[in-house]
Amino acid sequence: MSGLYTGGCACGAIRYEISGKPAVMVDCQCRQCQRDSGTGHQSHLSFIGAQVTIEGDASNWQTVGDGGTVKRRAFCPTCGSSVYLTFPDMPDVFIVTPASLDEPSRYEPQLVSWTAAGYTWDHLDPSLPKFEKMPPT
Ligand SMILES: [Zn+2]
Ligand SMILES: [Zn+2]
């Protein structure tokens, strides 16, 4: 097994391969991530400047974050899996969901963002640093 991060959607129509290590791994409880995942939070492995290869055509929906950042959330038009997230204004950044990985156990959350929008029933690792909104960069 190489150091590559590989994965794709549930039906296999979309596949990706990422060379590089995640810059940060985050559980995000913002409302957009809740809607995207269908539960209390979405989780992200964020890669910066990694080499990314994608096979298959994803559909997209776009949201605008608190600070005006446009986010393009890519999902499979066949199975509906949420697979990756890109930022038109930050082409270096590529984010994938942990469950889309071939080895989801490689996801190791480092912090929780947007606890201000979180619910008590969405109980996350109490040992993780928590931020009311986005962590300061
Ligand atoms: Zn699919
Ligand atoms: Zn979020």
Short mmCIF file of C-alpha atoms and ligand atoms in Angstrom, two decimals:
data_model
loop_
_atom_site.label_atom_id
_atom_site.label_comp_id
_atom_site.label_asym_id
_atom_site.label_seq_id
_atom_site.Cartn_x
_atom_site.Cartn_y
_atom_site.Cartn_z
CA MET A 1 0.00 0.00 0.00
CA SER A 2 1.42 3.33 -1.05
CA GLY A 3 0.90 6.59 0.76
CA LEU A 4 -1.85 7.51 -1.67
CA TYR A 5 -5.31 8.31 -0.40
CA THR A 6 -7.78 6.52 -2.68
CA GLY A 7 -11.52 6.26 -2.64
CA GLY A 8 -14.73 7.07 -4.42
CA CYS A 9 -18.50 7.04 -4.25
CA ALA A 10 -20.65 4.14 -3.09
CA CYS A 11 -21.44 2.81 -6.59
CA GLY A 12 -17.90 3.20 -7.94
CA ALA A 13 -18.73 5.65 -10.76
CA ILE A 14 -16.44 8.25 -9.22
CA ARG A 15 -12.91 7.38 -8.11
CA TYR A 16 -10.13 9.58 -6.83
CA GLU A 17 -6.46 9.27 -5.99
CA ILE A 18 -4.61 11.82 -3.89
CA SER A 19 -0.87 11.96 -3.38
CA GLY A 20 0.00 13.84 -0.25
CA LYS A 21 -1.04 13.97 3.35
CA PRO A 22 -4.10 15.77 4.70
CA ALA A 23 -3.25 19.22 6.05
CA VAL A 24 -6.08 18.99 8.55
CA MET A 25 -8.95 16.62 9.43
CA VAL A 26 -12.10 18.21 10.79
CA ASP A 27 -15.57 17.29 12.05
CA CYS A 28 -17.74 20.23 11.00
CA GLN A 29 -21.16 20.83 12.55
CA CYS A 30 -22.20 23.75 10.33
CA ARG A 31 -25.69 23.67 8.88
CA GLN A 32 -24.43 23.09 5.34
CA CYS A 33 -22.40 20.07 6.45
CA GLN A 34 -25.42 18.74 8.33
CA ARG A 35 -27.54 18.97 5.20
CA ASP A 36 -24.79 17.46 3.10
CA SER A 37 -24.28 14.44 5.36
CA GLY A 38 -27.89 14.03 6.46
CA THR A 39 -26.90 13.99 10.13
CA GLY A 40 -25.22 16.15 12.77
CA HIS A 41 -21.95 16.87 11.01
CA GLN A 42 -19.85 16.16 7.96
CA SER A 43 -16.19 15.19 8.24
CA HIS A 44 -13.41 16.43 6.02
CA LEU A 45 -9.87 15.49 5.11
CA SER A 46 -8.36 18.66 3.66
CA PHE A 47 -5.48 18.41 1.26
CA ILE A 48 -3.52 21.46 0.16
CA GLY A 49 -1.41 21.41 -2.98
CA ALA A 50 -1.78 17.64 -3.36
CA GLN A 51 -1.80 15.92 -6.72
CA VAL A 52 -5.37 14.77 -7.36
CA THR A 53 -6.67 12.44 -10.04
CA ILE A 54 -10.43 12.02 -10.48
CA GLU A 55 -12.28 9.51 -12.65
CA GLY A 56 -15.97 9.83 -13.37
CA ASP A 57 -18.24 12.86 -13.57
CA ALA A 58 -19.61 14.27 -10.35
CA SER A 59 -22.58 16.57 -9.97
CA ASN A 60 -22.14 19.67 -7.85
CA TRP A 61 -24.01 21.97 -5.59
CA GLN A 62 -22.60 25.22 -4.41
CA THR A 63 -22.78 26.99 -1.09
CA VAL A 64 -21.30 30.21 0.23
CA GLY A 65 -19.68 30.13 3.67
CA ASP A 66 -19.89 32.75 6.39
CA GLY A 67 -16.87 34.61 5.09
CA GLY A 68 -18.09 34.55 1.48
CA THR A 69 -16.08 31.49 0.45
CA VAL A 70 -17.72 29.59 -2.39
CA LYS A 71 -17.73 25.84 -1.82
CA ARG A 72 -18.51 23.32 -4.52
CA ARG A 73 -19.75 20.05 -3.08
CA ALA A 74 -19.39 17.14 -5.47
CA PHE A 75 -21.62 14.09 -5.31
CA CYS A 76 -22.28 11.08 -7.50
CA PRO A 77 -25.31 11.57 -9.80
CA THR A 78 -26.04 7.84 -9.61
CA CYS A 79 -25.68 6.86 -5.94
CA GLY A 80 -25.81 10.33 -4.39
CA SER A 81 -22.71 9.87 -2.22
CA SER A 82 -21.03 13.06 -1.12
CA VAL A 83 -17.46 12.55 -2.26
CA TYR A 84 -15.39 15.72 -2.42
CA LEU A 85 -15.43 19.44 -1.94
CA THR A 86 -13.53 22.11 -3.83
CA PHE A 87 -13.23 25.88 -3.70
CA PRO A 88 -13.30 27.74 -7.04
CA ASP A 89 -11.26 30.56 -5.49
CA MET A 90 -8.74 28.20 -3.87
CA PRO A 91 -7.82 25.60 -6.50
CA ASP A 92 -5.05 24.19 -4.26
CA VAL A 93 -7.52 22.85 -1.72
CA PHE A 94 -9.17 19.47 -2.15
CA ILE A 95 -11.39 17.94 0.52
CA VAL A 96 -12.78 14.41 0.71
CA THR A 97 -15.25 12.74 3.04
CA PRO A 98 -13.83 9.95 5.24
CA ALA A 99 -16.46 7.37 4.32
CA SER A 100 -15.51 7.73 0.65
CA LEU A 101 -11.97 6.52 1.42
CA ASP A 102 -11.05 2.94 0.62
CA GLU A 103 -9.66 2.91 4.16
CA PRO A 104 -11.90 5.16 6.26
CA SER A 105 -9.88 4.32 9.37
CA ARG A 106 -7.21 6.68 8.03
CA TYR A 107 -9.44 9.56 9.10
CA GLU A 108 -8.22 10.95 12.43
CA PRO A 109 -10.23 14.03 13.42
CA GLN A 110 -8.13 16.81 14.93
CA LEU A 111 -10.78 19.37 15.78
CA VAL A 112 -14.47 20.20 15.66
CA SER A 113 -15.66 23.33 13.88
CA TRP A 114 -18.99 25.14 14.04
CA THR A 115 -20.13 23.82 17.42
CA ALA A 116 -22.41 26.92 17.48
CA ALA A 117 -24.64 25.08 14.98
CA GLY A 118 -24.20 21.63 16.52
CA TYR A 119 -26.75 19.55 18.41
CA THR A 120 -26.28 17.75 21.71
CA TRP A 121 -27.37 14.49 20.10
CA ASP A 122 -24.41 14.76 17.75
CA HIS A 123 -21.88 13.79 20.37
CA LEU A 124 -18.30 14.08 19.14
CA ASP A 125 -15.00 13.11 20.73
CA PRO A 126 -14.81 15.27 23.91
CA SER A 127 -11.01 15.33 23.76
CA LEU A 128 -10.97 17.26 20.48
CA PRO A 129 -10.45 21.03 20.43
CA LYS A 130 -13.74 22.72 19.61
CA PHE A 131 -14.45 25.97 17.82
CA GLU A 132 -17.72 27.88 17.78
CA LYS A 133 -17.23 28.70 14.12
CA MET A 134 -14.19 28.15 11.92
CA PRO A 135 -10.86 27.73 13.74
CA PRO A 136 -8.57 30.74 13.35
CA THR A 137 -6.14 30.21 10.49
ZN ZN B 1 -21.80 6.60 -7.19
ZN ZN B 2 -19.26 22.62 7.63
#
